Amino acid sequence: MRTVTVVGASLAGLYAARELRAQGFDGRLVVVGDEPHRPYDRPPLSKDFLTGRVDEDRLALTDAEDDTALGAEWLLGTGARALDPRERAVVLADGRTLPTDGVVIATGASARRLPGTAPTGVHTLRTLDDARALRAGLTRGARRVVVIGGGFVGAETAASCVALGHRVTVVEAAPLPLLPALGPALAAVCAALHRRGGAELITGTGVAALRGTPAVTGVELSDGRVLDADVVVVGIGAVPNTAWLAGSTLALRDGVLCDDGCVTALPQVVAVGDVARVGGVRSEHWTSATEQPRTAVANLLAGRTTRSARSLPYFWSDQYGSRIQFAGRRRDGDTVRITEGGLVDGAPGPDGLLALCERDGRTTAVLSVDRPRPFTRTRRALDRQEKEKESEIEIEKGSGSGDAARDGLRHPAGR
């Protein structure tokens, strides 16, 4: 393997490039990125960057030392148009063809948009350019801001806009924000944070239309109400960037389908980060983007799946001055028990809270609001529990009871 191309100058792409060098690859390393920027830290975009506490130079994830260590060729400002497995090449949007022996797919995801043409003043928040535009739109005095979507990006953006002195309304189509991830009891806690923080929260109704030409003036809800708005932020999820892989024979279903080791159905192609569906799960979190590359690169260099990248799900979010942390695998029907702190009018009290999800006498997940130390202890215990379970599964596979197929994928010969 003389050349490896990392497609996506993202957090996951950067970590993959670092792992290639750390694991002994000394050949040609090419990093392709559709944005003109070197890899940067995205979590601050909806928080410290939006409020002006952090400038762009502090978002950078690489420096001169990185450049020396990586010895990579950076092809920025032009994305990939196709993957040609027959010719073993990546085709760029500008028509250039990059012959390559190995490929790491790290193209991430793009913000999901509302259908139709949006008026000016309507923003998404996924990239640095998105954040620049939104920050500029929020500097023109007190504004009426409507945030569509109560997920992590929407909630963090709403909290930042409140901190900047704007009047904020969050619209969530589900009965509660973050309901699929947290379940009703814990989602209600996060809903209360909005109200306590100073934002109005409207749930159980969607958006029918955006009003205003050329600039947005309001948001019409599906129940007939109209919310006045000077700025609208659409935070309704993300779509994995897989269009460039059409025709490549890779299995695509809400991401690039991989086995438990980030290995795709094509030899010498792995996927990491937001674009990768690893072992049936696609995780859009910082920890996945930084942990998966180690396993993916090891398997790429080995030419077969030797390691698993499945780990305990973990995410955090900063909202209204509180840090929310969650780890584990909650399922519908789990019971919820608050073990530390408590609630005041539905929101975490001054001491925060620690809540456990439990099933059959075992802890399955943990939610913390401003209780970092007990959360860390519980997370470590859950992680040990997860590793023990994985070991049991590997033993069963070794005895012949495992199935090599994942989501309909069969490993190619030699995998």
Tab-separated table of C-alpha atoms in Angstrom:
chain	number	residue	atom	x	y	z
A	1	MET	CA	0.000	0.000	0.000
A	2	ARG	CA	1.873	3.034	-1.288
A	3	THR	CA	-0.875	5.684	-1.305
A	4	VAL	CA	-3.801	6.230	1.066
A	5	THR	CA	-6.401	8.921	0.414
A	6	VAL	CA	-8.482	10.312	3.261
A	7	VAL	CA	-11.644	11.800	1.749
A	8	GLY	CA	-12.879	14.427	4.189
A	9	ALA	CA	-10.747	17.035	5.972
A	10	SER	CA	-12.905	16.580	9.050
A	11	LEU	CA	-12.193	15.713	12.665
A	12	ALA	CA	-12.514	12.026	11.796
A	13	GLY	CA	-10.380	12.504	8.684
A	14	LEU	CA	-7.636	14.231	10.670
A	15	TYR	CA	-7.609	11.491	13.289
A	16	ALA	CA	-7.433	8.881	10.534
A	17	ALA	CA	-4.424	10.652	8.996
A	18	ARG	CA	-2.705	10.777	12.382
A	19	GLU	CA	-3.413	7.095	12.980
A	20	LEU	CA	-1.971	6.136	9.602
A	21	ARG	CA	1.349	7.681	10.565
A	22	ALA	CA	1.196	6.435	14.152
A	23	GLN	CA	0.563	2.875	12.938
A	24	GLY	CA	3.526	2.893	10.590
A	25	PHE	CA	2.195	3.922	7.182
A	26	ASP	CA	5.042	5.856	5.535
A	27	GLY	CA	3.709	6.180	2.001
A	28	ARG	CA	1.925	9.005	0.213
A	29	LEU	CA	-0.923	10.436	2.295
A	30	VAL	CA	-3.523	12.659	0.614
A	31	VAL	CA	-6.319	14.478	2.454
A	32	VAL	CA	-9.218	15.764	0.332
A	33	GLY	CA	-11.666	18.360	1.672
A	34	ASP	CA	-14.550	20.179	0.005
A	35	GLU	CA	-14.258	23.134	2.418
A	36	PRO	CA	-11.326	25.534	1.962
A	37	HIS	CA	-10.472	25.233	5.676
A	38	ARG	CA	-8.081	22.887	7.422
A	39	PRO	CA	-9.815	20.643	10.010
A	40	TYR	CA	-11.472	22.634	12.776
A	41	ASP	CA	-13.402	21.950	15.973
A	42	ARG	CA	-17.150	21.990	15.344
A	43	PRO	CA	-18.679	21.784	18.865
A	44	PRO	CA	-17.768	25.416	19.732
A	45	LEU	CA	-19.569	26.716	16.633
A	46	SER	CA	-22.964	26.683	18.351
A	47	LYS	CA	-21.557	27.853	21.675
A	48	ASP	CA	-18.413	29.922	22.298
A	49	PHE	CA	-17.844	30.882	18.669
A	50	LEU	CA	-21.426	32.027	18.197
A	51	THR	CA	-21.311	34.169	21.320
A	52	GLY	CA	-17.921	35.642	20.420
A	53	ARG	CA	-15.938	34.106	23.278
A	54	VAL	CA	-13.791	32.111	20.848
A	55	ASP	CA	-12.312	33.326	17.572
A	56	GLU	CA	-11.537	31.255	14.496
A	57	ASP	CA	-7.857	30.778	15.292
A	58	ARG	CA	-8.804	28.788	18.385
A	59	LEU	CA	-10.930	26.391	16.326
A	60	ALA	CA	-7.986	25.050	14.319
A	61	LEU	CA	-7.116	21.393	14.969
A	62	THR	CA	-3.767	21.398	13.158
A	63	ASP	CA	-0.556	23.378	13.460
A	64	ALA	CA	2.940	23.396	11.982
A	65	GLU	CA	3.966	20.438	14.142
A	66	ASP	CA	1.042	18.429	12.770
A	67	ASP	CA	2.014	19.295	9.207
A	68	THR	CA	5.542	18.034	9.792
A	69	ALA	CA	4.412	14.833	11.484
A	70	LEU	CA	1.748	13.997	8.905
A	71	GLY	CA	3.649	14.893	5.756
A	72	ALA	CA	0.281	14.937	3.995
A	73	GLU	CA	-0.847	16.536	0.748
A	74	TRP	CA	-3.866	18.726	1.463
A	75	LEU	CA	-6.298	19.144	-1.428
A	76	LEU	CA	-8.821	21.616	-0.034
A	77	GLY	CA	-11.723	23.480	-1.592
A	78	THR	CA	-12.638	20.647	-3.945
A	79	GLY	CA	-14.557	17.595	-2.821
A	80	ALA	CA	-14.680	14.073	-4.199
A	81	ARG	CA	-17.070	13.395	-7.072
A	82	ALA	CA	-16.736	9.619	-7.340
A	83	LEU	CA	-14.965	6.514	-6.108
A	84	ASP	CA	-13.794	4.301	-8.946
A	85	PRO	CA	-13.048	0.860	-7.464
A	86	ARG	CA	-12.093	-0.667	-10.814
A	87	GLU	CA	-9.341	1.896	-11.356
A	88	ARG	CA	-8.664	2.178	-7.606
A	89	ALA	CA	-9.011	5.924	-7.758
A	90	VAL	CA	-10.821	8.886	-6.227
A	91	VAL	CA	-12.251	11.340	-8.769
A	92	LEU	CA	-12.347	14.960	-7.602
A	93	ALA	CA	-15.017	17.545	-8.363
A	94	ASP	CA	-12.552	19.490	-10.511
A	95	GLY	CA	-11.974	16.433	-12.727
A	96	ARG	CA	-8.635	15.286	-11.329
A	97	THR	CA	-8.157	11.577	-10.657
A	98	LEU	CA	-6.177	10.345	-7.655
A	99	PRO	CA	-4.916	6.761	-7.977
A	100	THR	CA	-4.863	5.228	-4.514
A	101	ASP	CA	-4.305	1.896	-2.795
A	102	GLY	CA	-6.448	2.610	0.266
A	103	VAL	CA	-9.305	4.963	1.055
A	104	VAL	CA	-10.634	6.328	4.330
A	105	ILE	CA	-14.113	7.804	3.865
A	106	ALA	CA	-14.610	10.664	6.341
A	107	THR	CA	-16.962	12.956	4.437
A	108	GLY	CA	-19.251	13.558	7.413
A	109	ALA	CA	-22.781	14.853	7.030
A	110	SER	CA	-24.564	17.998	5.829
A	111	ALA	CA	-27.291	19.914	7.621
A	112	ARG	CA	-30.783	18.828	6.651
A	113	ARG	CA	-32.758	21.720	5.144
A	114	LEU	CA	-36.415	22.592	4.888
A	115	PRO	CA	-37.889	21.998	1.422
A	116	GLY	CA	-38.149	24.928	-0.967
A	117	THR	CA	-36.170	28.141	-1.302
A	118	ALA	CA	-35.440	29.837	2.018
A	119	PRO	CA	-35.605	33.632	2.470
A	120	THR	CA	-32.528	35.487	3.665
A	121	GLY	CA	-32.075	35.284	7.418
A	122	VAL	CA	-32.637	31.498	7.467
A	123	HIS	CA	-29.564	29.569	8.617
A	124	THR	CA	-28.258	26.106	9.274
A	125	LEU	CA	-25.310	25.522	11.600
A	126	ARG	CA	-22.951	22.783	10.544
A	127	THR	CA	-19.839	24.415	9.094
A	128	LEU	CA	-17.567	27.313	9.933
A	129	ASP	CA	-19.072	29.314	7.068
A	130	ASP	CA	-22.560	28.619	8.478
A	131	ALA	CA	-21.438	29.885	11.884
A	132	ARG	CA	-19.874	33.002	10.393
A	133	ALA	CA	-23.111	33.885	8.600
A	134	LEU	CA	-25.286	33.261	11.663
A	135	ARG	CA	-23.002	35.228	13.964
A	136	ALA	CA	-23.134	38.158	11.558
A	137	GLY	CA	-26.928	37.945	11.462
A	138	LEU	CA	-27.126	38.074	15.252
A	139	THR	CA	-25.015	41.203	15.657
A	140	ARG	CA	-27.642	43.629	14.377
A	141	GLY	CA	-29.275	44.425	17.722
A	142	ALA	CA	-31.929	42.477	19.631
A	143	ARG	CA	-33.516	39.930	17.302
A	144	ARG	CA	-36.487	37.606	17.331
A	145	VAL	CA	-34.933	34.177	16.793
A	146	VAL	CA	-36.846	30.997	15.975
A	147	VAL	CA	-34.909	27.742	16.234
A	148	ILE	CA	-36.552	24.866	14.361
A	149	GLY	CA	-35.526	21.594	16.009
A	150	GLY	CA	-34.757	20.887	19.648
A	151	GLY	CA	-31.829	18.519	19.160
A	152	PHE	CA	-28.306	19.227	20.355
A	153	VAL	CA	-27.428	21.832	17.742
A	154	GLY	CA	-30.797	23.538	18.094
A	155	ALA	CA	-30.674	23.571	21.890
A	156	GLU	CA	-27.109	24.869	22.044
A	157	THR	CA	-27.825	27.546	19.464
A	158	ALA	CA	-30.945	28.620	21.349
A	159	ALA	CA	-28.965	28.893	24.583
A	160	SER	CA	-26.306	31.002	22.867
A	161	CYS	CA	-28.917	33.315	21.363
A	162	VAL	CA	-30.534	33.812	24.783
A	163	ALA	CA	-27.100	34.656	26.208
A	164	LEU	CA	-26.704	37.279	23.484
A	165	GLY	CA	-29.940	38.932	24.563
A	166	HIS	CA	-32.260	37.758	21.801
A	167	ARG	CA	-35.848	36.614	22.191
A	168	VAL	CA	-35.776	32.918	21.364
A	169	THR	CA	-38.457	30.368	20.528
A	170	VAL	CA	-37.610	26.701	19.970
A	171	VAL	CA	-40.021	24.659	17.830
A	172	GLU	CA	-39.854	20.876	18.184
A	173	ALA	CA	-42.179	18.580	16.205
A	174	ALA	CA	-41.916	15.745	18.758
A	175	PRO	CA	-43.697	15.889	22.121
A	176	LEU	CA	-40.303	16.554	23.788
A	177	PRO	CA	-36.846	17.493	22.523
A	178	LEU	CA	-34.267	14.675	22.395
A	179	LEU	CA	-37.022	12.131	22.951
A	180	PRO	CA	-35.520	9.268	20.857
A	181	ALA	CA	-32.137	9.525	22.552
A	182	LEU	CA	-33.224	10.081	26.154
A	183	GLY	CA	-36.755	8.743	26.551
A	184	PRO	CA	-39.665	10.723	28.009
A	185	ALA	CA	-38.491	11.115	31.614
A	186	LEU	CA	-35.013	12.443	30.795
A	187	ALA	CA	-36.171	14.418	27.747
A	188	ALA	CA	-38.559	16.286	30.045
A	189	VAL	CA	-35.555	17.368	32.122
A	190	CYS	CA	-33.895	18.870	29.036
A	191	ALA	CA	-37.147	20.551	28.030
A	192	ALA	CA	-37.261	22.239	31.414
A	193	LEU	CA	-33.768	23.641	30.825
A	194	HIS	CA	-35.121	25.697	27.904
A	195	ARG	CA	-37.857	27.226	30.005
A	196	ARG	CA	-35.573	27.898	32.947
A	197	GLY	CA	-32.945	29.350	30.621
A	198	GLY	CA	-35.301	31.912	29.130
A	199	ALA	CA	-36.357	30.390	25.790
A	200	GLU	CA	-39.939	29.602	24.832
A	201	LEU	CA	-40.374	25.945	23.876
A	202	ILE	CA	-43.185	24.843	21.556
A	203	THR	CA	-43.512	21.081	21.078
A	204	GLY	CA	-45.779	18.721	19.206
A	205	THR	CA	-46.105	20.847	16.079
A	206	GLY	CA	-44.077	21.192	12.905
A	207	VAL	CA	-43.373	23.998	10.474
A	208	ALA	CA	-45.761	24.621	7.569
A	209	ALA	CA	-43.956	27.512	5.877
A	210	LEU	CA	-41.460	30.318	6.203
A	211	ARG	CA	-42.806	33.801	5.595
A	212	GLY	CA	-41.054	36.799	4.114
A	213	THR	CA	-39.527	37.966	0.827
A	214	PRO	CA	-36.646	38.506	0.450
A	215	ALA	CA	-35.929	38.459	4.212
A	216	VAL	CA	-37.670	36.123	6.631
A	217	THR	CA	-40.372	37.704	8.784
A	218	GLY	CA	-42.061	34.736	10.385
A	219	VAL	CA	-42.499	30.993	10.791
A	220	GLU	CA	-45.922	29.472	10.171
A	221	LEU	CA	-46.551	26.380	12.276
A	222	SER	CA	-48.598	23.383	11.222
A	223	ASP	CA	-51.224	24.255	13.847
A	224	GLY	CA	-51.800	27.650	12.196
A	225	ARG	CA	-49.832	29.862	14.567
A	226	VAL	CA	-47.323	32.337	13.147
A	227	LEU	CA	-44.144	33.255	15.032
A	228	ASP	CA	-42.495	36.570	14.227
A	229	ALA	CA	-38.842	36.077	13.316
A	230	ASP	CA	-35.861	38.116	12.190
A	231	VAL	CA	-33.524	35.124	12.252
A	232	VAL	CA	-34.414	31.450	11.788
A	233	VAL	CA	-32.060	28.573	12.570
A	234	VAL	CA	-32.930	25.171	11.098
A	235	GLY	CA	-31.563	22.338	13.237
A	236	ILE	CA	-33.492	19.291	12.049
A	237	GLY	CA	-30.689	16.782	11.765
A	238	ALA	CA	-28.062	15.902	9.194
A	239	VAL	CA	-27.739	13.834	6.033
A	240	PRO	CA	-24.594	11.708	5.543
A	241	ASN	CA	-22.486	12.837	2.579
A	242	THR	CA	-22.655	9.720	0.402
A	243	ALA	CA	-23.911	11.092	-2.952
A	244	TRP	CA	-20.374	10.968	-4.375
A	245	LEU	CA	-20.285	7.215	-3.727
A	246	ALA	CA	-23.228	6.380	-5.997
A	247	GLY	CA	-22.158	3.710	-8.457
A	248	SER	CA	-19.169	2.614	-6.386
A	249	THR	CA	-20.854	-0.690	-5.353
A	250	LEU	CA	-20.566	0.329	-1.699
A	251	ALA	CA	-23.650	-0.426	0.361
A	252	LEU	CA	-25.316	2.879	1.277
A	253	ARG	CA	-28.212	3.177	3.709
A	254	ASP	CA	-28.255	6.362	5.789
A	255	GLY	CA	-24.476	6.257	5.655
A	256	VAL	CA	-21.781	3.898	4.428
A	257	LEU	CA	-22.478	0.411	5.727
A	258	CYS	CA	-19.508	-1.095	7.558
A	259	ASP	CA	-18.883	-4.064	9.775
A	260	ASP	CA	-17.970	-3.629	13.448
A	261	GLY	CA	-14.446	-2.621	12.421
A	262	CYS	CA	-15.404	0.251	10.052
A	263	VAL	CA	-14.605	-1.971	7.037
A	264	THR	CA	-16.853	-1.606	3.980
A	265	ALA	CA	-17.789	-4.165	1.346
A	266	LEU	CA	-14.902	-2.974	-0.857
A	267	PRO	CA	-11.366	-4.151	-0.144
A	268	GLN	CA	-9.082	-1.415	1.156
A	269	VAL	CA	-11.932	1.022	1.908
A	270	VAL	CA	-12.970	1.980	5.439
A	271	ALA	CA	-15.327	4.672	6.737
A	272	VAL	CA	-15.293	6.722	9.939
A	273	GLY	CA	-17.235	9.470	11.669
A	274	ASP	CA	-20.678	10.860	10.853
A	275	VAL	CA	-20.820	9.178	7.438
A	276	ALA	CA	-20.126	5.652	8.717
A	277	ARG	CA	-22.799	3.177	9.798
A	278	VAL	CA	-20.671	0.878	11.940
A	279	GLY	CA	-22.220	-2.413	12.951
A	280	GLY	CA	-25.668	-1.033	12.101
A	281	VAL	CA	-25.264	2.250	14.023
A	282	ARG	CA	-24.403	5.729	12.717
A	283	SER	CA	-23.237	8.030	15.502
A	284	GLU	CA	-22.868	11.797	14.976
A	285	HIS	CA	-20.754	12.504	18.034
A	286	TRP	CA	-17.247	13.781	18.689
A	287	THR	CA	-16.175	10.625	20.503
A	288	SER	CA	-17.064	8.376	17.554
A	289	ALA	CA	-15.107	10.610	15.174
A	290	THR	CA	-12.008	10.393	17.368
A	291	GLU	CA	-12.212	6.739	18.437
A	292	GLN	CA	-13.205	4.953	15.218
A	293	PRO	CA	-10.120	5.935	13.160
A	294	ARG	CA	-7.731	3.882	15.315
A	295	THR	CA	-9.651	0.703	14.602
A	296	ALA	CA	-10.414	1.572	10.987
A	297	VAL	CA	-6.770	2.269	10.148
A	298	ALA	CA	-5.562	-0.898	11.882
A	299	ASN	CA	-8.006	-2.943	9.812
A	300	LEU	CA	-7.137	-1.060	6.607
A	301	LEU	CA	-3.431	-1.729	7.035
A	302	ALA	CA	-4.043	-5.347	8.038
A	303	GLY	CA	-6.210	-5.956	4.970
A	304	ARG	CA	-8.929	-7.524	7.096
A	305	THR	CA	-11.068	-6.885	10.163
A	306	THR	CA	-8.936	-7.563	13.210
A	307	ARG	CA	-10.517	-5.123	15.668
A	308	SER	CA	-13.958	-3.861	16.595
A	309	ALA	CA	-14.818	-0.156	16.827
A	310	ARG	CA	-18.048	-0.549	18.709
A	311	SER	CA	-17.878	1.309	21.995
A	312	LEU	CA	-20.211	2.636	24.631
A	313	PRO	CA	-22.240	5.555	23.197
A	314	TYR	CA	-21.364	8.853	24.842
A	315	PHE	CA	-22.242	12.477	24.166
A	316	TRP	CA	-22.318	15.800	25.933
A	317	SER	CA	-24.007	19.140	25.360
A	318	ASP	CA	-23.650	22.586	26.943
A	319	GLN	CA	-26.965	24.415	27.326
A	320	TYR	CA	-27.934	27.455	29.398
A	321	GLY	CA	-24.843	27.222	31.572
A	322	SER	CA	-25.277	23.504	32.315
A	323	ARG	CA	-23.337	20.536	30.977
A	324	ILE	CA	-25.428	17.532	29.999
A	325	GLN	CA	-23.628	14.188	29.691
A	326	PHE	CA	-25.121	10.880	28.629
A	327	ALA	CA	-23.618	7.430	28.199
A	328	GLY	CA	-25.009	3.963	27.605
A	329	ARG	CA	-27.648	2.131	25.631
A	330	ARG	CA	-31.077	3.165	26.869
A	331	ARG	CA	-34.090	1.270	25.534
A	332	ASP	CA	-37.795	1.900	25.765
A	333	GLY	CA	-39.135	0.380	28.965
A	334	ASP	CA	-36.064	1.142	31.081
A	335	THR	CA	-36.857	2.610	34.467
A	336	VAL	CA	-35.288	5.936	35.476
A	337	ARG	CA	-33.951	6.577	38.961
A	338	ILE	CA	-32.400	9.824	40.204
A	339	THR	CA	-29.541	8.918	42.522
A	340	GLU	CA	-27.957	12.334	43.147
A	341	GLY	CA	-29.338	15.865	43.129
A	342	GLY	CA	-32.928	16.431	42.130
A	343	LEU	CA	-35.502	18.462	40.230
A	344	VAL	CA	-36.999	21.872	40.933
A	345	ASP	CA	-40.067	22.601	38.802
A	346	GLY	CA	-38.993	19.844	36.447
A	347	ALA	CA	-35.477	21.224	35.903
A	348	PRO	CA	-32.260	20.136	37.621
A	349	GLY	CA	-31.824	21.813	40.996
A	350	PRO	CA	-28.799	23.870	42.065
A	351	ASP	CA	-26.802	20.672	42.701
A	352	GLY	CA	-27.587	19.212	39.286
A	353	LEU	CA	-28.628	15.583	39.029
A	354	LEU	CA	-27.475	12.087	38.179
A	355	ALA	CA	-30.111	9.737	36.752
A	356	LEU	CA	-29.706	6.053	35.950
A	357	CYS	CA	-31.621	4.038	33.373
A	358	GLU	CA	-32.077	0.490	34.627
A	359	ARG	CA	-33.345	-2.824	33.298
A	360	ASP	CA	-33.554	-6.151	35.105
A	361	GLY	CA	-31.515	-4.790	37.980
A	362	ARG	CA	-28.659	-3.551	35.769
A	363	THR	CA	-27.721	0.000	34.798
A	364	THR	CA	-28.029	0.536	31.045
A	365	ALA	CA	-27.355	4.288	30.746
A	366	VAL	CA	-26.627	7.391	32.800
A	367	LEU	CA	-27.567	11.056	32.430
A	368	SER	CA	-25.758	13.804	34.297
A	369	VAL	CA	-26.473	17.501	34.558
A	370	ASP	CA	-23.543	19.264	36.235
A	371	ARG	CA	-22.440	16.114	38.112
A	372	PRO	CA	-19.229	15.225	36.212
A	373	ARG	CA	-17.440	13.086	38.810
A	374	PRO	CA	-20.193	10.561	39.593
A	375	PHE	CA	-21.019	10.503	35.877
A	376	THR	CA	-17.442	9.542	35.027
A	377	ARG	CA	-17.466	6.737	37.594
A	378	THR	CA	-20.734	5.347	36.252
A	379	ARG	CA	-19.599	5.663	32.656
A	380	ARG	CA	-16.452	3.690	33.428
A	381	ALA	CA	-18.514	0.953	35.049
A	382	LEU	CA	-20.785	0.821	32.005
A	383	ASP	CA	-17.754	0.677	29.736
A	384	ARG	CA	-16.363	-2.298	31.663
A	385	GLN	CA	-19.749	-3.963	31.391
A	386	GLU	CA	-19.758	-3.320	27.636
A	387	LYS	CA	-16.285	-4.806	27.171
A	388	GLU	CA	-17.246	-7.911	29.117
A	389	LYS	CA	-20.274	-8.337	26.879
A	390	GLU	CA	-18.130	-7.882	23.746
A	391	SER	CA	-15.707	-10.504	25.031
A	392	GLU	CA	-18.558	-12.964	25.488
A	393	ILE	CA	-19.704	-12.291	21.935
A	394	GLU	CA	-16.184	-12.848	20.562
A	395	ILE	CA	-16.000	-16.166	22.423
A	396	GLU	CA	-19.322	-17.200	20.888
A	397	LYS	CA	-18.062	-16.205	17.427
A	398	GLY	CA	-14.947	-18.278	17.986
A	399	SER	CA	-17.112	-21.292	18.747
A	400	GLY	CA	-18.819	-20.930	15.383
A	401	SER	CA	-22.060	-19.289	16.473
A	402	GLY	CA	-21.224	-15.849	15.049
A	403	ASP	CA	-22.413	-14.538	11.722
A	404	ALA	CA	-19.966	-12.680	9.484
A	405	ALA	CA	-22.703	-10.684	7.785
A	406	ARG	CA	-23.688	-7.260	9.087
A	407	ASP	CA	-26.760	-5.450	7.723
A	408	GLY	CA	-26.665	-7.601	4.603
A	409	LEU	CA	-22.953	-6.919	3.982
A	410	ARG	CA	-20.694	-9.830	3.199
A	411	HIS	CA	-16.994	-9.338	3.686
A	412	PRO	CA	-15.052	-9.579	0.421
A	413	ALA	CA	-12.474	-12.304	0.045
A	414	GLY	CA	-9.565	-11.822	2.398
A	415	ARG	CA	-11.556	-9.789	4.923
